[in-house]
PDB file of C-alpha atoms and ligand atoms in Angstrom:
ATOM      1  CA  MET A   1      28.798 -19.832 -29.163  1.00 54.00           C
ATOM      2  CA  LYS A   2      28.683 -19.387 -25.379  1.00 64.00           C
ATOM      3  CA  ARG A   3      29.685 -15.746 -25.694  1.00 69.00           C
ATOM      4  CA  HIS A   4      26.898 -15.215 -28.223  1.00 74.00           C
ATOM      5  CA  ALA A   5      24.330 -16.568 -25.767  1.00 74.00           C
ATOM      6  CA  LEU A   6      25.596 -14.223 -23.070  1.00 71.00           C
ATOM      7  CA  LEU A   7      25.258 -11.253 -25.400  1.00 71.00           C
ATOM      8  CA  LEU A   8      21.684 -12.216 -26.214  1.00 69.00           C
ATOM      9  CA  ALA A   9      20.858 -12.558 -22.528  1.00 68.00           C
ATOM     10  CA  TRP A  10      22.299  -9.112 -21.912  1.00 68.00           C
ATOM     11  CA  LEU A  11      20.285  -7.581 -24.756  1.00 66.00           C
ATOM     12  CA  ALA A  12      17.117  -9.143 -23.361  1.00 67.00           C
ATOM     13  CA  LEU A  13      17.685  -7.261 -20.108  1.00 65.00           C
ATOM     14  CA  LEU A  14      18.174  -3.882 -21.772  1.00 61.00           C
ATOM     15  CA  PRO A  15      14.497  -2.836 -21.910  1.00 58.00           C
ATOM     16  CA  LEU A  16      14.371  -3.079 -18.106  1.00 57.00           C
ATOM     17  CA  ALA A  17      17.297  -0.726 -17.772  1.00 52.00           C
ATOM     18  CA  VAL A  18      15.626   2.033 -19.775  1.00 57.00           C
ATOM     19  CA  HIS A  19      12.379   1.899 -17.786  1.00 67.00           C
ATOM     20  CA  ALA A  20      11.629   5.051 -15.828  1.00 79.00           C
ATOM     21  CA  ALA A  21      11.974   4.850 -12.079  1.00 93.00           C
ATOM     22  CA  GLN A  22       8.651   3.908 -10.481  1.00 94.00           C
ATOM     23  CA  SER A  23       8.704   7.125  -8.462  1.00 95.00           C
ATOM     24  CA  ASP A  24       8.767   9.151 -11.712  1.00 95.00           C
ATOM     25  CA  GLN A  25       5.527   7.510 -12.882  1.00 96.00           C
ATOM     26  CA  VAL A  26       3.567   8.428  -9.792  1.00 97.00           C
ATOM     27  CA  LYS A  27       1.728  11.618  -8.954  1.00 97.00           C
ATOM     28  CA  ALA A  28       0.571  12.027  -5.363  1.00 98.00           C
ATOM     29  CA  SER A  29      -2.323  14.335  -4.519  1.00 98.00           C
ATOM     30  CA  GLN A  30      -4.703  15.148  -1.640  1.00 97.00           C
ATOM     31  CA  ALA A  31      -2.204  13.957   0.957  1.00 98.00           C
ATOM     32  CA  TRP A  32      -3.268  14.490   4.548  1.00 98.00           C
ATOM     33  CA  ILE A  33      -2.975  13.050   8.025  1.00 98.00           C
ATOM     34  CA  ARG A  34      -5.735  12.831  10.608  1.00 97.00           C
ATOM     35  CA  LEU A  35      -4.119  13.973  13.827  1.00 95.00           C
ATOM     36  CA  LEU A  36      -5.465  12.219  16.929  1.00 92.00           C
ATOM     37  CA  PRO A  37      -4.978  13.337  20.529  1.00 87.00           C
ATOM     38  CA  VAL A  38      -2.557  11.908  23.092  1.00 82.00           C
ATOM     39  CA  ASN A  39      -0.194  10.568  20.501  1.00 83.00           C
ATOM     40  CA  LEU A  40      -2.605   7.922  19.192  1.00 92.00           C
ATOM     41  CA  PRO A  41      -1.634   6.425  15.812  1.00 95.00           C
ATOM     42  CA  ALA A  42      -2.612   8.757  12.981  1.00 96.00           C
ATOM     43  CA  GLY A  43      -4.058   7.756   9.598  1.00 97.00           C
ATOM     44  CA  GLY A  44      -2.386   9.072   6.460  1.00 98.00           C
ATOM     45  CA  TYR A  45      -4.338   9.400   3.217  1.00 98.00           C
ATOM     46  CA  VAL A  46      -3.230  10.145  -0.339  1.00 98.00           C
ATOM     47  CA  THR A  47      -4.269   9.473  -3.919  1.00 98.00           C
ATOM     48  CA  LEU A  48      -1.540   7.834  -5.979  1.00 98.00           C
ATOM     49  CA  GLU A  49      -1.846   8.052  -9.736  1.00 98.00           C
ATOM     50  CA  ASN A  50       0.343   5.905 -11.962  1.00 97.00           C
ATOM     51  CA  HIS A  51       0.909   7.604 -15.324  1.00 96.00           C
ATOM     52  CA  GLY A  52       3.260   4.881 -16.526  1.00 94.00           C
ATOM     53  CA  ALA A  53       2.700   1.896 -18.802  1.00 93.00           C
ATOM     54  CA  SER A  54       3.806  -0.544 -16.106  1.00 94.00           C
ATOM     55  CA  PRO A  55       2.547  -1.188 -12.573  1.00 96.00           C
ATOM     56  CA  VAL A  56       4.306   0.391  -9.618  1.00 97.00           C
ATOM     57  CA  THR A  57       4.476  -1.031  -6.120  1.00 97.00           C
ATOM     58  CA  VAL A  58       4.871   0.796  -2.841  1.00 98.00           C
ATOM     59  CA  VAL A  59       6.777  -1.455  -0.439  1.00 97.00           C
ATOM     60  CA  SER A  60       7.244   0.857   2.546  1.00 98.00           C
ATOM     61  CA  ALA A  61       7.094   4.423   3.777  1.00 98.00           C
ATOM     62  CA  GLN A  62       8.867   6.500   6.366  1.00 98.00           C
ATOM     63  CA  SER A  63       8.946   9.986   7.813  1.00 98.00           C
ATOM     64  CA  THR A  64      11.292  11.900  10.073  1.00 98.00           C
ATOM     65  CA  SER A  65       8.151  13.130  11.894  1.00 97.00           C
ATOM     66  CA  TYR A  66       7.001   9.657  13.036  1.00 97.00           C
ATOM     67  CA  ALA A  67       8.962   6.775  14.518  1.00 97.00           C
ATOM     68  CA  SER A  68       6.978   4.272  12.469  1.00 97.00           C
ATOM     69  CA  VAL A  69       4.946   4.375   9.252  1.00 98.00           C
ATOM     70  CA  MET A  70       3.124   1.250   8.072  1.00 98.00           C
ATOM     71  CA  LEU A  71       0.858   0.373   5.158  1.00 98.00           C
ATOM     72  CA  HIS A  72      -2.540  -0.733   6.476  1.00 97.00           C
ATOM     73  CA  GLU A  73      -5.884  -1.784   5.134  1.00 96.00           C
ATOM     74  CA  SER A  74      -9.128  -1.390   7.068  1.00 94.00           C
ATOM     75  CA  SER A  75     -11.711  -4.102   6.599  1.00 88.00           C
ATOM     76  CA  THR A  76     -14.949  -5.389   8.028  1.00 87.00           C
ATOM     77  CA  ASP A  77     -15.464  -9.119   8.599  1.00 85.00           C
ATOM     78  CA  HIS A  78     -18.684 -11.071   8.043  1.00 87.00           C
ATOM     79  CA  ALA A  79     -19.759 -10.394  11.628  1.00 88.00           C
ATOM     80  CA  GLY A  80     -19.477  -6.670  11.024  1.00 87.00           C
ATOM     81  CA  ASN A  81     -16.374  -6.177  13.151  1.00 88.00           C
ATOM     82  CA  SER A  82     -14.001  -3.664  11.693  1.00 87.00           C
ATOM     83  CA  GLY A  83     -10.277  -3.914  12.034  1.00 91.00           C
ATOM     84  CA  MET A  84      -7.127  -3.404  10.080  1.00 93.00           C
ATOM     85  CA  HIS A  85      -4.154  -5.385   8.949  1.00 94.00           C
ATOM     86  CA  MET A  86      -0.708  -4.600   7.682  1.00 95.00           C
ATOM     87  CA  LEU A  87       0.174  -4.810   3.997  1.00 96.00           C
ATOM     88  CA  ASP A  88       3.706  -5.509   2.839  1.00 95.00           C
ATOM     89  CA  ARG A  89       3.051  -3.937  -0.567  1.00 97.00           C
ATOM     90  CA  LEU A  90       0.510  -1.872  -2.455  1.00 98.00           C
ATOM     91  CA  THR A  91       0.446  -2.048  -6.251  1.00 97.00           C
ATOM     92  CA  ILE A  92      -0.938   0.646  -8.513  1.00 98.00           C
ATOM     93  CA  PRO A  93      -1.784  -0.806 -11.951  1.00 97.00           C
ATOM     94  CA  ALA A  94      -0.505   0.902 -15.107  1.00 96.00           C
ATOM     95  CA  ARG A  95      -2.430   4.070 -15.991  1.00 97.00           C
ATOM     96  CA  ASP A  96      -4.632   3.711 -12.928  1.00 98.00           C
ATOM     97  CA  LYS A  97      -4.878   5.150  -9.462  1.00 98.00           C
ATOM     98  CA  VAL A  98      -5.300   3.939  -5.908  1.00 98.00           C
ATOM     99  CA  ALA A  99      -6.799   6.087  -3.181  1.00 97.00           C
ATOM    100  CA  LEU A 100      -5.607   5.691   0.377  1.00 98.00           C
ATOM    101  CA  ALA A 101      -8.725   6.901   2.160  1.00 95.00           C
ATOM    102  CA  PRO A 102     -10.590   6.478   5.452  1.00 92.00           C
ATOM    103  CA  ALA A 103     -12.028   2.930   5.826  1.00 90.00           C
ATOM    104  CA  GLY A 104      -9.654   1.550   3.187  1.00 94.00           C
ATOM    105  CA  TYR A 105      -5.948   1.613   2.509  1.00 97.00           C
ATOM    106  CA  HIS A 106      -4.048   4.044   4.705  1.00 97.00           C
ATOM    107  CA  LEU A 107      -0.702   4.820   6.210  1.00 98.00           C
ATOM    108  CA  MET A 108      -0.536   4.219   9.949  1.00 97.00           C
ATOM    109  CA  LEU A 109       1.809   6.739  11.534  1.00 97.00           C
ATOM    110  CA  GLN A 110       2.915   6.107  15.093  1.00 97.00           C
ATOM    111  CA  GLN A 111       4.878   8.031  17.702  1.00 96.00           C
ATOM    112  CA  ALA A 112       5.345  11.565  16.434  1.00 95.00           C
ATOM    113  CA  THR A 113       8.941  12.637  16.894  1.00 95.00           C
ATOM    114  CA  HIS A 114       7.992  16.291  17.454  1.00 95.00           C
ATOM    115  CA  PRO A 115       4.822  18.201  18.325  1.00 93.00           C
ATOM    116  CA  LEU A 116       2.364  18.440  15.411  1.00 95.00           C
ATOM    117  CA  LYS A 117      -0.699  20.620  15.019  1.00 94.00           C
ATOM    118  CA  PRO A 118      -3.386  21.064  12.368  1.00 96.00           C
ATOM    119  CA  GLY A 119      -2.106  23.197   9.516  1.00 97.00           C
ATOM    120  CA  ASP A 120       1.423  21.802   9.688  1.00 97.00           C
ATOM    121  CA  THR A 121       2.840  19.981   6.683  1.00 98.00           C
ATOM    122  CA  ILE A 122       5.162  17.026   7.103  1.00 98.00           C
ATOM    123  CA  GLU A 123       6.967  14.901   4.559  1.00 98.00           C
ATOM    124  CA  VAL A 124       6.389  11.179   4.123  1.00 98.00           C
ATOM    125  CA  THR A 125       8.631   9.238   1.756  1.00 98.00           C
ATOM    126  CA  LEU A 126       7.144   6.380  -0.237  1.00 98.00           C
ATOM    127  CA  ASN A 127       9.572   3.617  -1.210  1.00 98.00           C
ATOM    128  CA  PHE A 128       8.957   1.655  -4.390  1.00 97.00           C
ATOM    129  CA  ALA A 129       9.849  -1.903  -5.340  1.00 97.00           C
ATOM    130  CA  ASP A 130      12.588  -0.750  -7.718  1.00 95.00           C
ATOM    131  CA  GLY A 131      14.356   1.172  -4.945  1.00 96.00           C
ATOM    132  CA  SER A 132      13.138   4.610  -6.031  1.00 97.00           C
ATOM    133  CA  HIS A 133      11.552   7.056  -3.558  1.00 97.00           C
ATOM    134  CA  LEU A 134       8.917   9.759  -3.640  1.00 98.00           C
ATOM    135  CA  ALA A 135       8.762  12.433  -0.945  1.00 98.00           C
ATOM    136  CA  VAL A 136       5.174  13.611  -0.466  1.00 98.00           C
ATOM    137  CA  PRO A 137       4.049  16.590   1.649  1.00 98.00           C
ATOM    138  CA  PHE A 138       1.115  15.665   3.928  1.00 98.00           C
ATOM    139  CA  LEU A 139      -1.126  18.294   5.501  1.00 98.00           C
ATOM    140  CA  ILE A 140      -1.926  17.735   9.176  1.00 97.00           C
ATOM    141  CA  ARG A 141      -5.687  18.020   9.740  1.00 97.00           C
ATOM    142  CA  PRO A 142      -7.775  17.833  12.917  1.00 95.00           C
ATOM    143  CA  ALA A 143      -9.342  14.592  14.198  1.00 93.00           C
ATOM    144  CA  ASN A 144     -12.873  15.672  13.276  1.00 91.00           C
ATOM    145  CA  THR A 145     -12.047  16.223   9.582  1.00 88.00           C
ATOM    146  CA  ASP A 146     -14.731  14.845   7.277  1.00 78.00           C
ATOM    147  CA  ASN A 147     -13.615  12.235   4.802  1.00 65.00           C
TER     148      ASN A 147
HETATM  149 CU1   CU B   1      -4.160   1.324  10.457  1.00 67.91          CU
END
């Protein structure tokens, strides 16, 4: 009887195993970085579209071109002061999209590991909650780029 219960438990887990990797459900587009002078932290922007039937969650990001990449959200408090805070995850609902854009969600890239100039393309890897990864090319654009 015990063995039967174990088998049932195992079968219940099967649907999870056949789920596509979160990275396979996501299409990244319009990825760019606003390059600021004197090695100031740069904002990274991208539209993430989830084509899957289940939500996907970005838990971190990294790049060989920056020492640190964080998920941030810009916000304005009731007094009108703007600031930003770190997010430890960003979820994209099933069949929906989330835009990382100026004044909202963004990647904060700090300490470039090599000289960068407008027109360059660097790779940023997004890490998902299920352990899958998506490497996204980001175009480096000048500081005065319009949103
Ligand atoms: Cu930020």
